[in-house]
Amino acid sequence: MSAIYTTDEYGRPFIIVREQDKKTRKTGIEATKAHIMAAKTVANIVRTSLGPRGLDKILISPDGDITISNDGATIMTQMAIENQIGKLMVELSKSQDDEIGDGTTGIVVLAGALLEQAEELLDRGIHPIRISDGFEQACKIAVAHLDKVSDVIPWSKDDTSDLFKCAKTSLGSKIVNKCHDQFAQIAVDSILAVADLERKDVDFELIKMEGKVGGELADTMLVRGVIIDKDFSHPQMPKEVSDAKIAILTCPFEPPKPKTKHKLDITTVKEFEELQKYELETFEKMVQQVKDCGANIVACQWGFDDEANSLLLQHKLPAIRWVGGPEIELLAIATNGRIVPRFDDLSSEKLGSAGKIREMSFGTTNDNMIVVEDCANSKAVTVFVRGGNKMIVDEAKRSLHDAMCVVRNLILNNHVVYGGAAAEISCSIEVEKAADQVSSIEQYAMRSFARALDAIPMALAENSGLPPIETLSAVKSQQIKQGISSLGIDCMNTGVNDMKQQFVFDPLISKRQQFLVATQMVKMILKIDDVIVHKSDDQQ
Amino acid sequence: MSTQLFNEGATQERAENARLSNIIGAIAVGDLVKSTLGPKGMDKILQSSTARGDDGLIVTNDGATILKSIPLDNAAAKVLVNISKVQDDEVGDGTTSVCVLAAEILRQAEQLLDQRIHPQTIIDGFRLATVSAREALEKAAVSHKDDENQWREDLLSIARTTLSSKVLASDKDKFAEVCVNAVLRLKGSTNLDRIQIIKKTGGKVSDSYLSDGFILNKKIGVNQPRSVKGARILVANTPMDTDKVKVFGAKIKVSDTAQLAELERAEREKMRTKVQKIAALGINVFVNRQLIYNWPEQLFADAGIMAIEHADFDGVERLALVTGGEIASSFDSPELIKLGACDGVEEIIIGEDRMVKFSGASAGEACTIVLRGGTNQMLDEAERSIHDAIAVLSQTVAEPRIVYGGGCSEMLMSKVVDEAAKLVAGKKSIAMEAFARALRQMPTILADNAGLDSADLVAKLRAAHYEGRSTSGLDLFQGTVVDVSGKVTESFKLKRQVLLSASEAAEMILRVDDIIRCAPRQRSNH
């Protein structure tokens, strides 16, 4: 922005914002209100996706591609929001997705509710900074209370039933709840397979998700190995190799290509012939080297020359070419092999081993994939997702990823709070109580924070077709009377609203993150009082 | 006060509107293709907007082809197009049925939504219905793979069912025979590239045949033998123009013309040795994927070898499969090269074109179907029909269970779902009944398309099923309810995929309550 400082004819200073007509400007309360409006609109879009009875959204990209999703972060990023505050909300959802992986809808709804409450306070003439201070205090109380009501769930490698229940909670709102148990089990199993329990670390790189349309969701399976979306390089190579010794190469089966710049001049016939001989020998040497180290299958990151390909076939060496970078790493990890960059470095101990490598074919279009099973190292797994159409496969992948994140979070920290908005209701009661102790204006802001927390159970109840206010007040009074903090909204109409009995768990860190980040973001928005937008040139 | 949230041009449809637009879109697609369903279904003409004249004109009955060609702007419609495409890739046929069923399910769902039933409740009901329908279908499926004659009869019947709705219906017995023979040659492989379809205009459709040998759509080199008996074939993929030095950065640098001539001779010499090496393998037919230049071609002619150049990837692969040879690219170790063999190779003429026919091949896992017909459109549609039929057959070979067509399976499933609904308490049962109704729509459409009194026939069919005649179906030629077992057969895998894809898609569309359409990307007009 380019402002110019000048003086008028009487010597009084004033500032000119250059080309004022090209810019729109909003200031003060007007700006804050416009922001709140925008944030509320965004929150309202995803609000109906919340909970096990929430609905999905169709998003049509500028190129006409369709995404159908229930995942907050996906919806937000694909909406292509122009509004600045809307973009902040997108970032909010994304940060929850990157950090926690789940609860991306909840955080947006909470932020929207907080801003809605803030608007009322602004109308009463409370200064935005006082509001954000009050929210800050309330948030501290709520987070402290979350810790208090959280429970530790015991789990071990043998007893994963509680992890399973948490994964189910995460999957409950997605379309994959058609095969609820199966998907939850896949999420738990895949995470446990790759988790480093000592360091409490989970490397998501080791879990690959491969999708293929066809069949149905229930055909989805966890493969303890690697699936590579490639064919064998020669159509006549054997389609199945047992007790595979796999050579993993990152050098092409092609004539040598030194990296230093060089020029090879052929001036005589003799040189020409020698070069021919050399070329031939290189090919044979390459294949011989692979053969000598005892490999019976080759995976290569690069392409093969026709001659090399034919030689490989003649030497009964099935080969896979153009294996992508991440896949080749995964393959190396899964088979305990080493990635070999030069043929000279090949030796038998660098080979990976797998019980079985086979080609799977699908449908009528000659679609093949190579499955590497019974690997030496079970630390790399692949989830193979099937479904009747492209959109459902994509959505299933996203849902599984969320569920896996939940399980990962529990491995990091096995504290849980109760879902079905039980934690929110309990925090709301606590904040309300604490507000009465505060003597300053912040009291109002804190009460508003409590009301904002109520927005989550209300949305849940509304999405489930229950009367929101009636349901919420019933649960709230029950919580206070009975002193049980695990009472929530009975979305599935089971007749039980104790989430402990319904086994609806959310990881504590996820909820805590939601509260903290949403509050932070609301504070930020409340602090903005001036927006200057440059109009683009073509709009003139 | 309103704030602009999205780009200019972006639109948002919410709640009822979103649902309405989805359901209407889906039903529109369903209605579009439903008239092509069944043996009395009609065809559609698709005229491309860009290619004028003969090229842009397609006459077809195939759902996937129709839907692929129509640019749709409705999200739900696109989902339906996608399931139809998946159906095509997975099973090859049933592309119309899957769309129509999904649309009918949504049509029923619309009425439930009008009764203020929560979409999730409807979905719950549909899920229960799908499960029981699937069980019923599995129970009804039979496999005759052990009994060879019966098995073949089943395959023929499936092929007839598939073909009966297509342009080849008049010769369906003949083509069913052709397709079944072709598929059985694959010995269980589902790789349809191995069945080559050669289309030649001229003659009539019934002149088409399954060649007893393999036909390669290529010509034999000049001055080479036109026919070889007891052929020993080398299938190769190797450059036969100039064999370049592949070492990177190599460059020929000469100072005078004498040296250049020397080098040229050396190059020629290199090619000659290559040809000699190939000839030394004791072959009399050489098929190469790449070009063969005049000079090596002449060398082959001198050696009395039939050389065929520029056979494409598919051609080479198929030929390798047919003759049992391996595709070779290096010729230094003759003991490792596996040659192909067949009784005879000869040049034949189909229509006006010359082609090479390999007959009496040893392995024979690939084959050629020669299609004849009056017009290009006719041939294209015939090819699509044959493709559908062999796709379904090859999948049936892999999954041998069969079910009965003519609306029989649908009525069976509908009956079971209806019965299951009676045992379910709550609103879900209403959704299940709706699902059963949607299933019953399939025979209704079949009958409607045949110009029969659908209400009367479907009621009769339903009665037959409730009386325990669970193999009853519609005979659309006579307009009666008959026992269809052994007459109208369909692949179990096809029917199952139709049911599952359709209900998954319907569920997906029902779950949506918001459609956000981004502003279309600005296209610059260059």
Coordinates of N, CA and C in Angstrom, one line a residue, chain A residues 33-34 37-38 41-42 44-45 48 52-66 68 70 75 78-83 86 173-175 177-178 213-217 234-236 255-258 262-269 272-273 275-276 278-280 283-284 305-307 310-311 313-316 361-366 386-392 395 463-465 539, chain B residues 1-8 12 14 19 22 74-76 78-79 82-83 86 88-92 118-121 124 127 134 190-193 237 243-254 259 262-263 266-267 270 289-290 317 320-321 325-330 332-333 336-337 387 391 395 497 500-501 503-505 507-508 510-521 523:
Chain A
K33 N -18.1 -6.3 11.9 CA -19.4 -6.9 11.7 C -19.4 -7.7 10.3
A34 N -18.8 -7.0 9.3 CA -18.7 -7.7 8.0 C -17.9 -9.0 8.1
M37 N -20.0 -11.6 9.9 CA -21.0 -12.1 8.9 C -20.4 -13.2 8.0
A38 N -19.2 -12.9 7.5 CA -18.6 -13.8 6.5 C -18.2 -15.1 7.2
T41 N -21.2 -17.2 7.8 CA -21.7 -17.8 6.6 C -20.9 -19.1 6.3
V42 N -19.6 -19.0 6.5 CA -18.8 -20.2 6.2 C -19.2 -21.3 7.2
N44 N -21.9 -21.8 8.7 CA -23.2 -22.3 8.5 C -23.2 -23.4 7.4
I45 N -22.2 -23.2 6.4 CA -22.2 -24.2 5.3 C -21.8 -25.6 5.9
T48 N -24.0 -28.3 8.9 CA -24.9 -29.5 8.7 C -24.1 -30.8 8.5
P52 N -22.9 -37.8 13.5 CA -23.2 -39.1 12.8 C -24.3 -38.9 11.8
R53 N -25.2 -37.9 12.0 CA -26.3 -37.8 11.1 C -26.1 -36.6 10.1
G54 N -24.9 -36.1 10.2 CA -24.6 -34.9 9.3 C -24.6 -35.3 7.8
L55 N -24.8 -34.3 7.0 CA -24.9 -34.6 5.6 C -23.7 -34.2 4.8
D56 N -23.6 -34.6 3.6 CA -22.4 -34.3 2.8 C -22.6 -33.1 1.9
K57 N -21.5 -32.6 1.3 CA -21.6 -31.5 0.3 C -21.1 -31.9 -1.0
I58 N -21.6 -31.4 -2.0 CA -21.0 -31.6 -3.4 C -20.3 -30.3 -3.7
L59 N -19.0 -30.5 -4.1 CA -18.2 -29.3 -4.5 C -17.8 -29.5 -6.0
I60 N -18.1 -28.5 -6.7 CA -17.8 -28.6 -8.2 C -16.6 -27.6 -8.4
S61 N -15.6 -28.2 -8.9 CA -14.4 -27.4 -9.1 C -14.5 -26.5 -10.4
P62 N -13.6 -25.5 -10.5 CA -13.8 -24.7 -11.7 C -13.7 -25.5 -13.0
D63 N -13.1 -26.7 -13.0 CA -13.1 -27.5 -14.2 C -14.2 -28.5 -14.3
G64 N -15.2 -28.4 -13.4 CA -16.3 -29.2 -13.4 C -16.2 -30.6 -12.7
D65 N -15.0 -30.8 -12.1 CA -14.8 -32.1 -11.4 C -15.6 -32.0 -10.1
I66 N -16.1 -33.2 -9.7 CA -16.9 -33.3 -8.5 C -16.3 -33.9 -7.3
I68 N -17.4 -35.2 -3.4 CA -18.5 -35.3 -2.5 C -17.9 -35.6 -1.1
N70 N -17.7 -35.1 3.4 CA -18.2 -34.8 4.7 C -17.2 -34.2 5.6
I75 N -14.0 -29.8 2.5 CA -15.1 -28.9 2.0 C -14.5 -27.5 1.9
Q78 N -12.0 -26.8 -0.9 CA -12.4 -26.9 -2.2 C -13.5 -25.9 -2.6
M79 N -13.9 -25.1 -1.6 CA -14.9 -24.1 -1.9 C -14.5 -22.9 -2.6
A80 N -13.2 -22.7 -2.7 CA -12.6 -21.6 -3.4 C -13.2 -20.3 -2.9
I81 N -13.0 -20.0 -1.6 CA -13.5 -18.8 -1.0 C -12.7 -17.6 -1.3
E82 N -13.3 -16.5 -1.6 CA -12.7 -15.3 -2.0 C -12.5 -14.4 -0.8
N83 N -13.5 -14.4 0.0 CA -13.5 -13.4 1.1 C -12.3 -13.7 2.1
G86 N -13.2 -15.5 5.2 CA -13.5 -16.9 4.8 C -12.2 -17.7 4.6
S173 N -19.5 -40.3 11.1 CA -20.2 -39.3 10.3 C -20.0 -39.4 8.8
K174 N -19.2 -40.4 8.4 CA -18.8 -40.5 7.0 C -19.7 -41.5 6.3
I175 N -19.6 -41.5 5.0 CA -20.4 -42.5 4.2 C -19.9 -43.9 4.5
N177 N -19.6 -45.4 7.0 CA -20.2 -46.1 8.2 C -21.1 -47.2 7.8
K178 N -21.2 -47.4 6.4 CA -21.9 -48.6 5.9 C -21.1 -49.8 6.3
V213 N -11.6 -48.0 -8.5 CA -13.1 -48.1 -8.6 C -13.5 -49.5 -9.0
G214 N -14.7 -49.9 -8.6 CA -15.2 -51.2 -8.9 C -15.5 -51.9 -7.6
G215 N -16.3 -53.0 -7.6 CA -16.7 -53.7 -6.4 C -17.5 -52.7 -5.5
E216 N -17.3 -52.9 -4.2 CA -18.1 -52.0 -3.3 C -17.2 -51.7 -2.1
L217 N -17.7 -50.8 -1.2 CA -16.9 -50.4 -0.1 C -16.4 -51.6 0.7
H234 N 7.5 -56.8 -19.3 CA 7.4 -57.5 -20.5 C 6.1 -58.4 -20.4
P235 N 5.2 -58.4 -21.4 CA 4.0 -59.1 -21.2 C 4.1 -60.6 -21.0
Q236 N 5.3 -61.1 -21.3 CA 5.4 -62.6 -21.2 C 6.1 -63.0 -19.9
P255 N 22.0 -47.7 -21.6 CA 23.4 -47.4 -21.7 C 23.8 -46.3 -20.7
P256 N 25.0 -46.4 -20.2 CA 25.5 -45.5 -19.2 C 25.3 -44.0 -19.6
K257 N 25.0 -43.2 -18.7 CA 24.8 -41.8 -18.9 C 25.5 -41.0 -17.9
P258 N 26.8 -40.8 -18.1 CA 27.6 -40.1 -17.0 C 27.1 -38.7 -16.8
H262 N 30.1 -34.6 -21.3 CA 31.2 -35.2 -22.1 C 30.9 -35.3 -23.5
K263 N 31.8 -35.6 -24.3 CA 31.6 -35.8 -25.7 C 32.4 -36.9 -26.2
L264 N 31.8 -37.8 -26.9 CA 32.5 -38.9 -27.4 C 32.5 -38.9 -28.9
D265 N 33.7 -38.7 -29.5 CA 33.7 -38.6 -30.9 C 34.1 -39.9 -31.5
I266 N 33.4 -40.3 -32.5 CA 33.8 -41.5 -33.3 C 34.4 -41.0 -34.6
T267 N 35.6 -41.4 -34.8 CA 36.3 -40.9 -36.0 C 36.6 -42.1 -36.9
T268 N 36.8 -43.3 -36.4 CA 37.2 -44.4 -37.3 C 36.2 -45.5 -37.2
V269 N 36.2 -46.4 -38.1 CA 35.3 -47.5 -38.1 C 35.6 -48.4 -36.9
F272 N 33.9 -47.2 -33.9 CA 32.5 -47.4 -34.1 C 32.1 -48.9 -33.6
E273 N 32.9 -49.8 -34.1 CA 32.7 -51.2 -33.8 C 32.9 -51.5 -32.3
L275 N 32.5 -49.4 -29.9 CA 31.4 -48.8 -29.2 C 30.2 -49.8 -29.2
Q276 N 30.0 -50.3 -30.4 CA 28.9 -51.3 -30.5 C 29.1 -52.4 -29.5
Y278 N 30.9 -52.5 -26.8 CA 30.8 -52.0 -25.4 C 29.3 -51.9 -25.0
E279 N 28.5 -51.4 -25.9 CA 27.1 -51.2 -25.6 C 26.5 -52.6 -25.3
L280 N 26.8 -53.5 -26.1 CA 26.2 -54.9 -25.9 C 26.6 -55.5 -24.6
F283 N 24.8 -54.0 -21.5 CA 23.6 -54.6 -21.2 C 23.7 -56.0 -20.6
E284 N 24.6 -56.8 -21.1 CA 24.7 -58.1 -20.6 C 25.3 -58.1 -19.2
D305 N 15.6 -50.2 -21.7 CA 15.8 -50.3 -23.1 C 15.1 -51.6 -23.6
D306 N 14.7 -51.6 -24.9 CA 14.0 -52.8 -25.4 C 14.9 -54.0 -25.3
E307 N 16.2 -53.8 -25.6 CA 17.1 -54.9 -25.6 C 17.3 -55.4 -24.2
S310 N 14.3 -57.4 -23.2 CA 14.3 -58.8 -23.7 C 15.3 -59.7 -23.1
L311 N 16.4 -59.1 -22.7 CA 17.4 -59.9 -22.0 C 16.9 -60.4 -20.7
L313 N 13.9 -60.9 -19.9 CA 12.9 -62.0 -20.1 C 13.7 -63.3 -20.3
Q314 N 14.7 -63.2 -21.2 CA 15.4 -64.4 -21.5 C 16.1 -65.0 -20.3
H315 N 16.5 -64.1 -19.4 CA 17.2 -64.6 -18.1 C 16.2 -64.9 -17.0
K316 N 14.9 -64.9 -17.4 CA 13.8 -65.3 -16.4 C 13.8 -64.3 -15.2
S361 N -5.4 -58.6 -11.7 CA -6.0 -57.8 -12.7 C -7.5 -57.5 -12.4
F362 N -7.9 -56.4 -12.9 CA -9.2 -55.9 -12.6 C -10.1 -55.7 -13.8
G363 N -11.3 -56.1 -13.7 CA -12.3 -55.7 -14.7 C -11.9 -56.0 -16.2
T364 N -12.4 -55.3 -17.1 CA -12.4 -55.7 -18.5 C -11.4 -54.8 -19.3
T365 N -10.7 -53.9 -18.6 CA -9.9 -53.0 -19.4 C -8.4 -53.3 -19.2
N366 N -8.1 -54.5 -18.8 CA -6.7 -54.9 -18.7 C -5.9 -54.0 -17.7
R386 N -11.9 -49.9 -2.3 CA -12.7 -50.1 -3.5 C -14.0 -49.4 -3.3
G387 N -14.7 -49.2 -4.4 CA -16.0 -48.5 -4.2 C -16.7 -48.4 -5.6
G388 N -18.0 -48.2 -5.6 CA -18.7 -48.2 -6.8 C -18.5 -47.0 -7.8
N389 N -18.0 -45.9 -7.3 CA -17.7 -44.8 -8.1 C -16.5 -44.0 -7.6
K390 N -16.0 -43.1 -8.4 CA -14.8 -42.4 -8.1 C -14.9 -41.6 -6.9
M391 N -16.1 -40.9 -6.7 CA -16.2 -40.0 -5.6 C -16.2 -40.7 -4.3
I392 N -16.9 -41.9 -4.3 CA -17.0 -42.6 -3.0 C -15.6 -43.2 -2.6
E395 N -13.7 -40.3 -1.1 CA -14.3 -39.9 0.2 C -13.8 -41.0 1.2
N463 N -29.0 -31.6 13.4 CA -28.7 -32.5 12.3 C -29.3 -33.9 12.5
S464 N -29.5 -34.3 13.8 CA -30.1 -35.6 14.0 C -31.6 -35.6 14.0
G465 N -32.2 -34.4 13.7 CA -33.6 -34.4 13.7 C -34.2 -34.3 15.1
Q539 N -11.5 -4.9 -13.3 CA -12.8 -4.6 -12.8 C -13.2 -3.1 -13.1
Chain B
M1 N -27.6 -7.4 5.7 CA -26.2 -7.2 5.2 C -25.7 -8.5 4.7
S2 N -25.2 -8.5 3.5 CA -24.6 -9.7 3.0 C -23.2 -9.5 2.6
T3 N -22.4 -10.5 2.7 CA -21.0 -10.5 2.3 C -20.8 -11.4 1.2
Q4 N -20.0 -11.0 0.3 CA -19.7 -11.9 -0.8 C -18.6 -12.8 -0.4
L5 N -18.9 -14.1 -0.4 CA -17.9 -15.1 0.1 C -17.1 -15.7 -1.0
F6 N -17.8 -16.0 -2.1 CA -17.1 -16.7 -3.1 C -16.7 -15.8 -4.3
N7 N -16.1 -16.4 -5.2 CA -15.8 -15.8 -6.5 C -17.0 -15.3 -7.2
E8 N -16.9 -14.4 -8.1 CA -18.1 -14.1 -8.9 C -18.3 -15.2 -9.8
Q12 N -24.3 -21.4 -5.0 CA -24.5 -22.4 -3.9 C -26.0 -22.8 -3.9
R14 N -28.7 -25.0 -1.5 CA -28.7 -25.5 -0.1 C -29.9 -26.4 0.1
R19 N -31.1 -30.9 -2.8 CA -31.6 -32.3 -2.9 C -32.4 -32.4 -4.2
N22 N -30.3 -32.4 -7.2 CA -29.6 -33.7 -7.4 C -30.6 -34.8 -7.9
N74 N -24.8 -31.4 -14.2 CA -25.4 -31.6 -12.9 C -24.6 -32.6 -12.1
A75 N -24.3 -32.3 -10.9 CA -23.4 -33.1 -10.1 C -23.9 -34.5 -9.9
A76 N -25.1 -34.7 -9.6 CA -25.7 -36.0 -9.4 C -25.6 -36.8 -10.7
K78 N -23.5 -36.5 -12.9 CA -22.1 -36.9 -13.2 C -21.8 -38.2 -12.3
V79 N -22.3 -38.3 -11.1 CA -22.1 -39.5 -10.3 C -22.6 -40.7 -11.1
N82 N -20.5 -41.7 -13.8 CA -19.3 -42.4 -13.3 C -19.6 -43.8 -13.0
I83 N -20.7 -44.1 -12.3 CA -21.0 -45.5 -12.0 C -21.2 -46.3 -13.3
V86 N -17.8 -47.1 -14.5 CA -17.2 -48.2 -13.6 C -17.7 -49.5 -14.0
D88 N -18.9 -50.4 -16.8 CA -18.3 -50.8 -18.1 C -16.9 -51.4 -17.9
D89 N -16.1 -50.7 -17.0 CA -14.8 -51.2 -16.8 C -14.7 -52.5 -16.0
E90 N -15.7 -52.7 -15.1 CA -15.7 -53.8 -14.2 C -16.3 -55.1 -14.9
V91 N -17.4 -54.9 -15.5 CA -18.1 -56.0 -16.0 C -18.4 -55.9 -17.5
G92 N -18.5 -54.7 -18.0 CA -18.6 -54.5 -19.5 C -20.0 -54.3 -19.9
H118 N -35.9 -38.2 7.5 CA -34.5 -37.7 7.4 C -33.7 -38.6 6.4
P119 N -32.9 -37.9 5.6 CA -32.2 -38.6 4.6 C -31.4 -39.8 5.2
Q120 N -30.8 -39.6 6.4 CA -30.0 -40.6 7.0 C -30.9 -41.9 7.3
T121 N -32.1 -41.6 7.7 CA -33.0 -42.7 8.0 C -33.3 -43.5 6.7
D124 N -30.4 -45.6 6.0 CA -30.3 -46.8 6.8 C -31.2 -47.9 6.2
R127 N -29.8 -49.3 3.1 CA -28.7 -50.3 3.4 C -29.2 -51.6 3.8
R134 N -29.0 -58.5 -1.7 CA -27.8 -59.1 -2.1 C -27.8 -60.6 -1.7
T190 N -8.7 -62.4 -18.4 CA -9.7 -61.4 -18.6 C -9.2 -60.3 -19.5
N191 N -8.0 -60.5 -20.1 CA -7.4 -59.5 -20.9 C -8.1 -59.5 -22.3
L192 N -9.0 -58.5 -22.5 CA -9.7 -58.5 -23.7 C -8.9 -58.0 -24.9
D193 N -7.8 -57.5 -24.7 CA -6.9 -57.1 -25.8 C -6.5 -58.3 -26.6
N237 N 10.9 -56.9 -31.2 CA 10.8 -55.5 -31.0 C 12.1 -54.9 -31.0
D243 N 20.7 -49.1 -36.6 CA 20.9 -49.4 -35.2 C 21.8 -48.3 -34.6
K244 N 21.2 -47.4 -33.9 CA 21.9 -46.3 -33.4 C 22.8 -46.7 -32.3
V245 N 23.9 -45.9 -32.1 CA 24.7 -46.1 -30.9 C 24.0 -45.5 -29.8
K246 N 23.8 -46.2 -28.7 CA 22.9 -45.7 -27.7 C 23.7 -45.0 -26.6
V247 N 25.0 -45.2 -26.5 CA 25.8 -44.6 -25.4 C 25.7 -43.1 -25.5
F248 N 25.3 -42.5 -24.4 CA 24.9 -41.1 -24.4 C 26.1 -40.2 -24.8
G249 N 25.8 -39.3 -25.6 CA 26.9 -38.3 -26.0 C 27.8 -38.7 -27.1
A250 N 27.6 -40.0 -27.6 CA 28.4 -40.4 -28.7 C 28.1 -39.7 -30.0
K251 N 29.0 -39.3 -30.7 CA 28.8 -38.5 -31.9 C 29.8 -38.8 -32.9
I252 N 29.4 -38.9 -34.1 CA 30.3 -39.3 -35.2 C 31.0 -38.0 -35.7
K253 N 32.3 -38.1 -35.8 CA 33.0 -36.9 -36.3 C 34.1 -37.4 -37.3
V254 N 33.9 -37.0 -38.5 CA 34.9 -37.4 -39.5 C 35.5 -36.2 -40.2
Q259 N 36.4 -41.3 -45.0 CA 36.1 -41.9 -43.7 C 34.6 -42.1 -43.5
E262 N 33.5 -45.1 -45.1 CA 33.9 -46.2 -44.3 C 32.8 -46.5 -43.2
L263 N 32.5 -45.4 -42.5 CA 31.5 -45.5 -41.4 C 30.2 -46.0 -41.9
A266 N 30.3 -49.5 -42.4 CA 30.3 -50.2 -41.1 C 28.9 -50.3 -40.6
E267 N 28.2 -49.2 -40.7 CA 26.8 -49.3 -40.3 C 26.0 -50.3 -41.0
K270 N 26.8 -53.6 -39.9 CA 26.2 -53.9 -38.6 C 24.8 -54.5 -38.8
R289 N 7.9 -55.1 -34.3 CA 7.0 -54.0 -33.9 C 7.4 -52.7 -34.5
Q290 N 8.7 -52.6 -34.8 CA 9.2 -51.3 -35.4 C 9.3 -51.4 -36.9
E317 N 2.0 -58.4 -29.2 CA 1.7 -59.2 -28.0 C 0.8 -60.3 -28.3
A320 N 2.5 -63.0 -30.1 CA 3.4 -63.8 -29.3 C 2.5 -64.8 -28.5
L321 N 1.3 -64.4 -28.1 CA 0.4 -65.3 -27.4 C -0.1 -66.4 -28.3
G325 N 5.6 -67.8 -29.0 CA 6.9 -67.3 -29.0 C 7.1 -66.2 -27.9
E326 N 8.3 -65.8 -27.7 CA 8.5 -64.7 -26.8 C 9.0 -63.5 -27.6
I327 N 8.6 -62.3 -27.2 CA 9.0 -61.1 -27.9 C 10.5 -60.8 -27.6
A328 N 11.3 -60.8 -28.7 CA 12.8 -60.7 -28.4 C 13.3 -59.3 -28.9
S329 N 14.3 -58.9 -28.3 CA 14.9 -57.6 -28.8 C 16.4 -57.8 -28.9
S330 N 17.0 -58.9 -28.4 CA 18.4 -59.1 -28.6 C 18.6 -60.5 -29.1
D332 N 21.8 -62.3 -29.6 CA 23.1 -62.8 -29.5 C 23.2 -64.2 -28.9
S333 N 22.2 -64.5 -28.1 CA 22.2 -65.9 -27.5 C 21.0 -66.7 -28.0
L336 N 18.4 -68.8 -26.0 CA 17.5 -68.2 -25.1 C 16.2 -67.7 -25.8
I337 N 16.3 -67.6 -27.1 CA 15.1 -67.1 -27.8 C 14.1 -68.2 -28.1
H387 N -18.0 -56.3 -27.9 CA -17.1 -56.1 -26.8 C -17.9 -56.3 -25.5
A391 N -16.8 -59.1 -22.8 CA -16.4 -58.6 -21.5 C -17.2 -59.4 -20.4
Q395 N -15.7 -62.2 -17.7 CA -15.9 -62.1 -16.3 C -16.7 -63.3 -15.7
Q497 N -23.1 -56.2 -9.2 CA -22.4 -54.9 -9.3 C -23.5 -53.8 -9.6
L500 N -25.1 -53.1 -6.2 CA -24.3 -52.4 -5.2 C -23.9 -51.0 -5.7
S501 N -23.5 -50.8 -6.9 CA -23.1 -49.5 -7.4 C -24.3 -48.6 -7.4
S503 N -27.0 -48.6 -5.4 CA -27.4 -48.2 -4.1 C -26.3 -47.3 -3.4
E504 N -25.0 -47.6 -3.8 CA -24.0 -46.8 -3.2 C -24.1 -45.3 -3.8
A505 N -24.4 -45.3 -5.1 CA -24.5 -43.9 -5.7 C -25.7 -43.2 -5.1
E507 N -27.1 -43.6 -2.3 CA -26.8 -43.2 -0.9 C -26.0 -41.9 -0.9
M508 N -25.0 -41.9 -1.8 CA -24.1 -40.8 -1.8 C -24.8 -39.5 -2.2
L510 N -28.0 -38.9 -1.8 CA -29.0 -38.6 -0.8 C -28.4 -37.9 0.4
R511 N -27.1 -38.2 0.7 CA -26.4 -37.6 1.8 C -26.1 -36.1 1.6
V512 N -26.3 -35.7 0.4 CA -25.8 -34.3 0.1 C -26.9 -33.3 0.5
D513 N -26.5 -32.2 1.1 CA -27.5 -31.2 1.4 C -27.0 -29.8 0.9
D514 N -25.9 -29.8 0.2 CA -25.3 -28.5 -0.2 C -24.5 -28.7 -1.4
I515 N -24.7 -27.9 -2.4 CA -23.9 -28.0 -3.6 C -23.2 -26.6 -3.8
I516 N -21.9 -26.6 -3.8 CA -21.2 -25.4 -4.0 C -20.4 -25.5 -5.4
R517 N -20.8 -24.6 -6.3 CA -20.1 -24.7 -7.6 C -19.2 -23.5 -7.7
C518 N -17.9 -23.8 -7.9 CA -17.0 -22.7 -8.0 C -17.2 -22.1 -9.4
A519 N -16.7 -20.8 -9.5 CA -16.8 -20.1 -10.7 C -16.0 -20.9 -11.8
P520 N -16.6 -21.1 -12.9 CA -15.9 -21.9 -14.0 C -14.6 -21.2 -14.4
R521 N -13.6 -22.0 -14.7 CA -12.3 -21.4 -15.0 C -12.5 -20.6 -16.3
R523 N -11.9 -19.5 -19.8 CA -11.1 -20.0 -20.9 C -10.8 -18.9 -21.8

